[in-house]
Short mmCIF file of C-alpha atoms and ligand atoms in Angstrom, two decimals:
data_model
loop_
_atom_site.label_atom_id
_atom_site.label_comp_id
_atom_site.label_asym_id
_atom_site.label_seq_id
_atom_site.Cartn_x
_atom_site.Cartn_y
_atom_site.Cartn_z
CA UNK A 25 -21.33 28.97 -33.78
CA UNK A 26 -20.39 25.92 -35.46
CA UNK A 27 -22.00 24.85 -39.01
CA UNK A 28 -24.17 21.65 -37.30
CA UNK A 29 -25.58 24.73 -34.60
CA UNK A 30 -26.97 26.90 -37.17
CA UNK A 31 -28.74 23.79 -38.52
CA UNK A 32 -30.75 23.80 -35.91
CA UNK A 33 -31.23 27.02 -35.12
CA UNK A 34 -32.88 27.45 -39.06
CA UNK A 35 -34.61 24.48 -38.92
CA UNK A 36 -35.57 24.19 -34.45
CA UNK A 37 -35.34 27.95 -33.28
CA UNK A 38 -37.18 26.99 -29.94
CA UNK A 39 -34.84 23.97 -29.50
CA UNK A 40 -31.69 25.93 -29.84
CA UNK A 41 -32.50 28.92 -27.86
CA UNK A 42 -33.15 27.13 -25.17
CA UNK A 43 -30.10 25.24 -26.21
CA UNK A 44 -27.65 28.34 -25.78
CA UNK A 45 -30.00 29.63 -22.61
CA UNK A 46 -28.63 26.63 -21.29
CA UNK A 47 -25.08 27.78 -21.85
CA UNK A 48 -25.29 30.66 -20.14
CA UNK A 49 -27.15 29.54 -17.09
CA UNK A 50 -24.37 27.13 -16.92
CA UNK A 51 -21.61 29.96 -17.55
CA UNK A 52 -23.22 32.32 -14.98
CA UNK A 53 -23.81 30.13 -12.50
CA UNK A 54 -21.90 28.41 -9.71
CA UNK A 55 -22.44 24.94 -9.96
CA UNK A 56 -22.66 22.80 -6.71
CA UNK A 57 -24.58 20.34 -6.93
CA UNK A 58 -21.86 17.29 -6.10
CA UNK A 59 -22.77 14.61 -8.72
CA UNK A 60 -22.74 17.61 -11.84
CA UNK A 61 -19.76 18.55 -14.01
CA UNK A 62 -18.50 19.97 -17.64
CA UNK A 63 -17.98 17.52 -19.68
CA UNK A 64 -15.13 18.02 -21.96
CA UNK A 65 -14.72 19.57 -25.42
CA UNK A 66 -13.29 15.62 -27.23
CA UNK A 67 -16.30 13.97 -24.80
CA UNK A 68 -18.83 16.12 -26.45
CA UNK A 69 -17.17 15.96 -30.44
CA UNK A 70 -17.84 12.02 -29.87
CA UNK A 71 -21.21 12.20 -28.28
CA UNK A 72 -22.79 14.16 -31.24
CA UNK A 73 -20.94 12.24 -34.05
CA UNK A 74 -22.04 9.45 -36.32
CA UNK A 75 -21.32 6.25 -33.57
CA UNK A 76 -24.98 7.47 -32.49
CA UNK A 77 -26.46 5.51 -35.91
CA UNK A 78 -25.23 2.27 -35.18
CA UNK A 79 -26.49 -0.58 -33.18
CA UNK A 80 -23.76 -3.15 -31.88
CA UNK A 81 -26.29 -5.29 -29.74
CA UNK A 82 -23.17 -8.25 -27.91
CA UNK A 83 -19.99 -7.72 -27.48
CA UNK A 84 -17.16 -7.11 -29.44
CA UNK A 85 -16.49 -10.50 -31.73
CA UNK A 86 -19.59 -11.44 -31.06
CA UNK A 87 -22.21 -9.03 -32.38
CA UNK A 88 -25.12 -9.46 -33.40
CA UNK A 89 -25.34 -7.24 -36.56
CA UNK A 90 -22.63 -6.68 -39.61
CA UNK A 91 -20.64 -3.04 -39.69
CA UNK A 92 -18.56 -3.29 -36.22
CA UNK A 93 -15.30 -3.15 -37.53
CA UNK A 94 -14.98 -0.12 -35.60
CA UNK A 95 -17.06 0.25 -32.91
CA UNK A 96 -15.19 -3.51 -31.81
CA UNK A 97 -12.30 -1.44 -31.45
CA UNK A 98 -13.55 1.57 -29.87
CA UNK A 99 -15.84 -0.81 -26.80
CA UNK A 100 -12.29 -2.81 -26.70
CA UNK A 101 -10.36 1.15 -26.24
CA UNK A 102 -12.93 1.57 -23.49
CA UNK A 103 -12.50 -1.66 -21.47
CA UNK A 104 -8.53 -2.01 -21.54
CA UNK A 105 -8.43 1.60 -20.06
CA UNK A 106 -11.54 1.46 -18.21
CA UNK A 107 -9.79 -1.59 -16.24
CA UNK A 108 -6.25 -0.33 -16.99
CA UNK A 109 -7.28 3.11 -14.60
CA UNK A 110 -9.13 1.25 -12.23
CA UNK A 111 -6.77 -2.25 -11.40
CA UNK A 112 -10.07 -3.66 -12.27
CA UNK A 113 -9.72 -7.68 -14.21
CA UNK A 114 -12.70 -7.27 -16.26
CA UNK A 115 -14.94 -4.16 -17.52
CA UNK A 116 -18.80 -3.61 -19.19
CA UNK A 117 -18.72 -0.15 -20.59
CA UNK A 118 -22.16 -1.21 -22.58
CA UNK A 119 -24.83 -0.20 -19.16
CA UNK A 120 -27.26 3.23 -20.12
CA UNK A 121 -26.88 5.07 -16.87
CA UNK A 122 -26.54 4.54 -12.93
CA UNK A 123 -29.76 2.54 -12.20
CA UNK A 124 -29.45 0.11 -14.65
CA UNK A 125 -25.77 -0.80 -14.32
CA UNK A 126 -26.44 -0.63 -10.76
CA UNK A 127 -30.42 -3.72 -11.62
CA UNK A 128 -27.81 -5.49 -13.97
CA UNK A 129 -25.29 -6.53 -10.94
CA UNK A 130 -28.40 -7.25 -8.51
CA UNK A 131 -30.16 -9.73 -11.26
CA UNK A 132 -26.49 -10.67 -12.18
CA UNK A 133 -26.53 -12.34 -8.69
CA UNK A 134 -28.95 -12.64 -6.65
CA UNK A 135 -32.74 -14.22 -6.63
CA UNK A 136 -36.14 -12.15 -6.16
CA UNK A 137 -36.45 -11.95 -2.47
CA UNK A 138 -32.45 -12.08 -1.90
CA UNK A 139 -31.08 -9.84 0.67
CA UNK A 140 -28.45 -7.14 0.68
CA UNK A 141 -27.25 -4.81 3.40
CA UNK A 142 -27.00 -1.78 2.02
CA UNK A 143 -26.49 1.80 3.41
CA UNK A 144 -29.47 3.70 4.89
CA UNK A 145 -31.25 6.49 2.41
CA UNK A 146 -31.21 9.31 4.78
CA UNK A 147 -27.67 8.44 5.58
CA UNK A 148 -26.30 9.18 2.18
CA UNK A 149 -27.15 5.92 0.34
CA UNK A 150 -29.10 6.15 -2.63
CA UNK A 151 -32.46 5.56 -5.04
CA UNK A 152 -30.83 2.59 -6.58
CA UNK A 153 -29.60 1.11 -3.13
CA UNK A 154 -33.36 -0.60 -2.76
CA UNK A 155 -34.74 2.48 -1.44
CA UNK A 156 -38.77 1.29 -0.93
CA UNK A 157 -40.12 3.46 -3.94
CA UNK A 158 -37.41 1.81 -6.19
CA UNK A 159 -38.30 -1.20 -8.54
CA UNK A 160 -35.65 -2.95 -7.12
CA UNK A 161 -37.06 -2.83 -3.17
CA UNK A 162 -39.65 -4.96 -3.88
CA UNK A 163 -37.58 -7.92 -5.97
CA UNK A 164 -34.79 -8.39 -3.49
CA UNK A 165 -34.91 -7.50 0.22
CA UNK A 166 -32.40 -4.78 1.31
CA UNK A 167 -31.25 -4.34 4.82
CA UNK A 168 -29.44 -1.27 6.68
CA UNK A 169 -26.65 -0.41 7.94
CA UNK A 170 -26.66 3.78 8.81
CA UNK A 171 -23.07 5.98 10.04
CA UNK A 172 -22.87 7.55 13.46
CA UNK A 173 -23.59 11.35 12.33
CA UNK A 174 -22.32 13.09 15.91
CA UNK A 175 -18.99 11.27 15.29
CA UNK A 176 -17.70 12.38 12.16
CA UNK A 177 -19.93 9.65 10.30
CA UNK A 178 -18.06 6.63 11.66
CA UNK A 179 -19.79 3.18 10.99
CA UNK A 180 -19.92 0.94 13.07
CA UNK A 181 -18.55 -2.45 12.69
CA UNK A 182 -19.78 -4.70 15.14
CA UNK A 183 -23.68 -3.35 14.67
CA UNK A 184 -23.31 -4.80 11.01
CA UNK A 185 -21.44 -8.13 11.77
CA UNK A 186 -24.56 -8.45 13.91
CA UNK A 187 -26.88 -7.63 11.46
CA UNK A 188 -25.37 -9.94 8.97
CA UNK A 189 -25.04 -12.82 10.97
CA UNK A 190 -29.25 -11.80 11.69
CA UNK A 191 -29.93 -11.25 7.95
CA UNK A 192 -27.46 -13.96 6.10
CA UNK A 193 -27.12 -11.06 3.13
CA UNK A 194 -25.67 -12.62 -0.29
CA UNK A 195 -24.78 -9.32 -1.43
CA UNK A 196 -22.78 -6.43 0.51
CA UNK A 197 -22.91 -3.09 -0.68
CA UNK A 198 -21.14 -0.12 0.22
CA UNK A 199 -21.53 2.93 -1.60
CA UNK A 200 -23.42 6.52 -1.72
CA UNK A 201 -25.01 10.07 -3.24
CA UNK A 202 -24.50 12.23 0.15
CA UNK A 203 -22.05 10.68 2.51
CA UNK A 204 -18.64 13.20 3.21
CA UNK A 205 -16.37 10.86 3.98
CA UNK A 206 -14.24 7.79 2.38
CA UNK A 207 -15.36 4.71 3.54
CA UNK A 208 -13.02 1.46 5.08
CA UNK A 209 -13.37 -1.58 1.94
CA UNK A 210 -11.62 -4.15 3.88
CA UNK A 211 -13.43 -3.47 7.42
CA UNK A 212 -16.57 -4.61 4.86
CA UNK A 213 -14.89 -7.24 3.37
CA UNK A 214 -14.34 -8.64 6.31
CA UNK A 215 -17.79 -8.44 7.31
CA UNK A 216 -19.07 -9.98 4.28
CA UNK A 217 -16.50 -12.81 4.26
CA UNK A 218 -17.48 -13.90 7.77
CA UNK A 219 -21.29 -14.69 6.72
CA UNK A 220 -20.30 -15.89 2.30
CA UNK A 221 -21.80 -12.32 1.40
CA UNK A 222 -20.29 -10.82 -2.29
CA UNK A 223 -19.22 -7.13 -2.27
CA UNK A 224 -20.33 -4.21 -4.61
CA UNK A 225 -18.87 -0.80 -4.16
CA UNK A 226 -20.82 2.39 -6.05
CA UNK A 227 -18.50 4.70 -6.63
CA UNK A 228 -20.29 6.74 -8.77
CA UNK A 229 -20.08 10.02 -6.95
CA UNK A 230 -16.22 9.43 -6.40
CA UNK A 231 -15.48 7.60 -10.05
CA UNK A 232 -12.81 10.20 -10.59
CA UNK A 233 -11.21 10.69 -7.44
CA UNK A 234 -10.25 6.41 -7.01
CA UNK A 235 -9.75 6.73 -10.33
CA UNK A 236 -6.83 9.32 -9.97
CA UNK A 237 -5.72 7.14 -6.37
CA UNK A 238 -7.57 10.42 -4.17
CA UNK A 239 -9.54 8.12 -2.15
CA UNK A 240 -9.39 4.48 -1.50
CA UNK A 241 -9.97 1.98 -4.69
CA UNK A 242 -12.26 -0.98 -3.87
CA UNK A 243 -10.52 -3.99 -5.73
CA UNK A 244 -7.08 -3.07 -3.09
CA UNK A 245 -9.41 -4.64 -0.50
CA UNK A 246 -10.67 -7.59 -2.39
CA UNK A 247 -14.50 -6.07 -3.24
CA UNK A 248 -15.78 -8.63 -6.41
CA UNK A 249 -17.50 -5.61 -7.77
CA UNK A 250 -17.25 -1.77 -8.69
CA UNK A 251 -19.82 0.45 -10.40
CA UNK A 252 -19.55 3.69 -11.31
CA UNK A 253 -21.18 6.46 -13.21
CA UNK A 254 -19.31 8.65 -16.08
CA UNK A 255 -20.34 11.64 -15.70
CA UNK A 256 -19.72 12.86 -11.87
CA UNK A 257 -16.48 13.50 -10.76
CA UNK A 258 -14.49 11.47 -13.76
CA UNK A 259 -16.53 14.21 -16.10
CA UNK A 260 -17.72 11.96 -19.04
CA UNK A 261 -20.49 11.33 -20.61
CA UNK A 262 -23.50 9.79 -18.89
CA UNK A 263 -23.61 6.55 -18.61
CA UNK A 264 -22.45 3.57 -16.40
CA UNK A 265 -19.61 1.17 -16.12
CA UNK A 266 -18.83 -2.22 -14.01
CA UNK A 267 -16.07 -3.67 -13.03
CA UNK A 268 -15.38 -6.39 -11.23
CA UNK A 269 -13.17 -9.81 -11.13
CA UNK A 270 -12.28 -11.90 -14.36
CA UNK A 271 -14.52 -14.47 -12.65
CA UNK A 272 -17.32 -12.48 -12.22
CA UNK A 273 -16.90 -11.32 -16.29
CA UNK A 274 -19.35 -14.30 -17.22
CA UNK A 275 -22.64 -13.50 -14.84
CA UNK A 276 -22.81 -9.70 -15.20
CA UNK A 277 -21.82 -9.49 -18.62
CA UNK A 278 -25.26 -11.17 -19.87
CA UNK A 279 -26.94 -9.50 -17.21
CA UNK A 280 -26.59 -6.73 -18.85
CA UNK A 281 -27.41 -7.48 -22.34
CA UNK A 282 -29.16 -9.15 -23.10
CA UNK A 283 -30.81 -9.39 -19.37
CA UNK A 284 -31.80 -5.76 -19.26
CA UNK A 285 -31.02 -3.74 -22.29
CA UNK A 286 -30.38 -3.90 -25.96
CA UNK A 287 -27.64 -1.96 -28.01
CA UNK A 288 -25.42 -0.10 -26.11
CA UNK A 289 -24.70 3.20 -26.95
CA UNK A 290 -21.69 3.54 -29.18
CA UNK A 291 -21.62 7.72 -29.15
CA UNK A 292 -21.73 7.27 -25.23
CA UNK A 293 -18.96 4.15 -25.09
CA UNK A 294 -16.15 6.11 -27.60
CA UNK A 295 -17.02 9.29 -25.38
CA UNK A 296 -16.61 6.88 -21.90
CA UNK A 297 -13.20 5.96 -23.48
CA UNK A 298 -12.16 9.71 -24.17
CA UNK A 299 -12.82 10.14 -20.50
CA UNK A 300 -10.78 6.80 -19.56
CA UNK A 301 -7.72 8.53 -21.37
CA UNK A 302 -7.99 11.39 -19.72
CA UNK A 303 -7.79 10.30 -16.75
CA UNK A 304 -4.90 8.73 -16.95
CA UNK A 305 -3.37 11.98 -17.74
CA UNK A 306 -1.16 13.31 -14.70
CA UNK A 307 -3.27 16.29 -14.66
CA UNK A 308 -6.72 14.25 -13.83
CA UNK A 309 -4.46 13.59 -10.14
CA UNK A 310 -3.72 17.33 -9.71
CA UNK A 311 -7.23 18.09 -10.50
CA UNK A 312 -8.60 14.98 -8.25
CA UNK A 313 -6.96 17.00 -5.56
CA UNK A 314 -7.68 20.24 -6.15
CA UNK A 315 -11.63 19.10 -6.14
CA UNK A 316 -10.43 17.28 -2.09
CA UNK A 317 -8.69 20.65 -1.49
CA UNK A 318 -11.48 22.73 -2.50
CA UNK A 319 -14.35 20.44 -0.69
CA UNK A 320 -12.40 20.75 2.57
CA UNK A 321 -11.84 24.67 2.68
CA UNK A 322 -15.18 25.14 1.85
CA UNK A 323 -16.84 23.07 4.43
CA UNK A 324 -14.01 24.89 7.06
CA UNK A 325 -15.21 28.09 6.00
CA UNK A 326 -18.91 27.24 5.75
CA UNK A 327 -18.61 26.10 9.76
CA UNK A 328 -16.27 29.14 10.25
CA UNK A 329 -19.58 31.02 9.46
CA UNK A 330 -21.39 29.24 11.71
CA UNK A 331 -23.07 26.51 9.80
CA UNK A 332 -23.94 22.52 10.73
CA UNK A 333 -22.69 20.22 8.19
CA UNK A 334 -23.19 17.08 8.52
CA UNK A 335 -20.24 14.10 9.75
CA UNK A 336 -18.54 17.80 11.14
CA UNK A 337 -16.03 17.41 7.63
CA UNK A 338 -15.43 15.88 4.40
CA UNK A 339 -12.94 13.55 3.16
CA UNK A 340 -14.27 13.69 -0.52
CA UNK A 341 -15.80 16.22 -2.87
CA UNK A 342 -18.87 16.42 -0.70
CA UNK A 343 -20.53 18.08 2.19
CA UNK A 344 -24.01 18.54 3.52
CA UNK A 345 -25.51 21.21 5.89
CA UNK A 346 -28.08 21.05 8.43
CA UNK A 347 -30.48 24.21 7.20
CA UNK A 348 -33.12 23.71 9.60
CA UNK A 349 -30.38 23.92 12.98
CA UNK A 350 -28.03 26.61 11.29
CA UNK A 351 -30.65 28.64 9.88
CA UNK A 352 -33.93 28.08 10.71
CA UNK A 353 -35.16 27.25 6.78
CA UNK A 354 -35.65 24.42 5.38
CA UNK A 355 -33.77 22.23 2.82
CA UNK A 356 -36.54 23.48 -0.33
CA UNK A 357 -35.56 27.17 1.16
CA UNK A 358 -32.70 26.81 1.70
CA UNK A 359 -32.16 25.73 -1.73
CA UNK A 360 -34.20 28.21 -3.39
CA UNK A 361 -32.08 31.75 -1.89
CA UNK A 362 -29.22 29.83 -3.29
CA UNK A 363 -30.28 30.09 -6.87
CA UNK A 364 -31.33 33.39 -6.26
CA UNK A 365 -27.49 34.44 -5.76
CA UNK A 366 -26.21 31.92 -8.78
CA UNK A 367 -25.21 29.38 -6.93
CA UNK A 368 -27.23 26.00 -7.29
CA UNK A 369 -27.40 22.94 -4.72
CA UNK A 370 -29.84 20.87 -4.11
CA UNK A 371 -32.22 19.95 -0.82
CA UNK A 372 -30.75 16.34 0.81
CA UNK A 373 -32.66 14.70 3.63
CA UNK A 374 -30.49 14.05 6.54
CA UNK A 375 -29.69 11.76 8.58
CA UNK A 376 -33.04 10.34 10.02
CA UNK A 377 -34.46 13.02 8.69
CA UNK A 378 -37.59 13.94 10.35
CA UNK A 379 -38.55 16.23 7.73
CA UNK A 380 -40.06 14.70 4.05
CA UNK A 381 -37.85 14.01 0.88
CA UNK A 382 -39.00 17.29 -1.33
CA UNK A 383 -38.83 19.64 2.07
CA UNK A 384 -36.32 18.20 4.18
CA UNK A 385 -33.77 19.64 6.70
CA UNK A 386 -30.26 20.26 4.68
CA UNK A 387 -28.83 20.65 1.04
CA UNK A 388 -25.73 19.12 -0.11
CA UNK A 389 -22.66 21.04 -1.85
CA UNK A 390 -19.79 19.94 -3.86
CA UNK A 391 -16.76 20.93 -5.40
CA UNK A 392 -15.95 19.16 -8.65
CA UNK A 393 -18.07 21.63 -11.30
CA UNK A 394 -16.78 24.61 -9.51
CA UNK A 395 -13.23 23.39 -9.80
CA UNK A 396 -12.94 22.20 -13.38
CA UNK A 397 -13.71 25.84 -13.68
CA UNK A 398 -10.49 26.54 -12.78
CA UNK A 399 -11.94 28.20 -9.17
CA UNK A 400 -8.56 27.33 -5.94
CA UNK A 401 -9.35 27.06 -1.88
CA UNK A 402 -9.90 31.35 -2.22
CA UNK A 403 -12.80 30.98 -4.07
CA UNK A 404 -14.60 28.50 -1.55
CA UNK A 405 -14.30 30.79 1.03
CA UNK A 406 -15.73 33.71 -0.65
CA UNK A 407 -17.79 30.93 -2.16
CA UNK A 408 -19.36 30.06 1.66
CA UNK A 409 -18.99 33.37 2.76
CA UNK A 410 -21.80 34.36 -0.03
CA UNK A 411 -23.91 31.46 0.90
CA UNK A 412 -24.06 32.35 4.50
CA UNK A 413 -25.35 35.47 3.58
CA UNK A 414 -27.83 34.83 1.56
CA UNK A 415 -29.05 31.63 3.52
CA UNK A 416 -29.19 34.17 7.35
CA UNK A 417 -31.36 37.13 4.91
CA UNK A 418 -32.92 34.72 2.64
CA UNK A 419 -35.44 37.83 1.69
CA UNK A 420 -32.94 40.54 1.36
CA UNK A 421 -33.33 41.71 -2.10
CA UNK A 422 -30.89 44.45 -2.14
CA UNK A 423 -27.83 42.16 -0.43
CA UNK A 424 -29.55 39.52 -3.15
CA UNK A 425 -29.15 40.92 -6.84
CA UNK A 426 -25.65 42.72 -5.05
CA UNK A 427 -24.17 39.15 -4.38
CA UNK A 428 -26.06 37.41 -8.00
CA UNK A 429 -24.00 40.28 -9.73
CA UNK A 430 -20.56 39.62 -7.63
CA UNK A 431 -20.91 35.13 -8.58
CA UNK A 432 -21.66 36.26 -12.85
CA UNK A 433 -18.49 37.77 -12.22
CA UNK A 434 -16.15 35.26 -10.38
CA UNK A 435 -17.60 32.42 -13.12
CA UNK A 436 -16.77 34.69 -15.83
CA UNK A 437 -13.02 35.02 -14.50
CA UNK A 438 -13.33 31.46 -14.81
CA UNK A 439 -14.77 30.17 -17.57
CA UNK A 440 -16.87 26.85 -18.86
CA UNK A 441 -14.63 24.70 -21.04
CA UNK A 442 -16.19 23.00 -24.05
CA UNK A 443 -18.86 26.67 -23.79
CA UNK A 444 -17.48 29.47 -26.10
N1 DSN B 11 -28.59 11.75 -9.17
C1 DSN B 11 -27.18 11.66 -8.58
C2 DSN B 11 -27.16 12.86 -7.48
O1 DSN B 11 -27.38 13.11 -7.28
O2 DSN B 11 -26.29 12.40 -6.48
C3 DSN B 11 -26.83 10.31 -8.54
O3 DSN B 11 -28.35 9.31 -8.89
#
């Protein structure tokens, strides 16, 4: 234990012990929530640094407080590295997380009441893409498009252009948190061009996969704005990143500050810069490809064991099991059954789900975190077997206990980086 942890242990054992217990939970469980990951020790070091002490409202060279010679250097490095990684012309590295990141983009370009064309929540779209329960859903008018889950999740672009012509959106938004396919960004751009709309892609889930060129980059199809969080497949600190064409910088930057936020969290900005440097290394490309291979192996093994996946497979890092159709279990019961064997997933609504969000029809799984700890396709096949056993017999206490021990043994042979 390092000196700072010992000091914390002495001063506040309640919190210190909870952190230690969380370390053990992360070490001894298989993390399959697709938006979670284990960050780098270098990121943890920068997050816990004195940068947390500094106010830096404004942008490099144009700050409202003194003492910015080092924060300016850090933010410039973060911006340059982000642009190089994603082939972007401009980067704003200040959004505190994914929700303010997307809000800042909406307010940069839209007036209250303007129309946005976005993916339906139950088909994989995200809460911040105008779900009726979000504030954004009350400020702007979100019109929905859907996928065809029984045709592999294809998007019907003929229907999309018809809706676009009827509703004249100012922004065409694509992006998802539970859609297991890649997008044809060129087709979205064509729809947007037909109606004179701007294009935005929220690649939060797949940021690392796009950075590694393992999935398509929306800028290659001429998109205006791309947003991503930095803590999912990118493996960085919790935070948001807005990338855009140079011509949009004068709207994006003031929308983040002073429009929406105050001082940026410079310890996060430094950690994001470190993350972008890591993601530019050749090892990161291998890591991204391993995430995809693992997801395909997991999907194939689950389907071979009789699980019904929405879209019948995956092209990215995630997959969604219809647990009602597969095991006659709702998503909450399935999540709890897997928790009991040490595999963490999340309950998930499926396309046009007849069940409510807290007891939906499915669960969502992803491979970024277990790939970070070095698990491979054989491990995925083993995990699929254990998961299906647990979902078929959730009340079998002896089998649950036995499998949980085996899961812990698998985890201990794949230590989590950054936890000693
Ligand atoms: N909570 C994240 C996810 O799981 O997709 C994004 O909001």
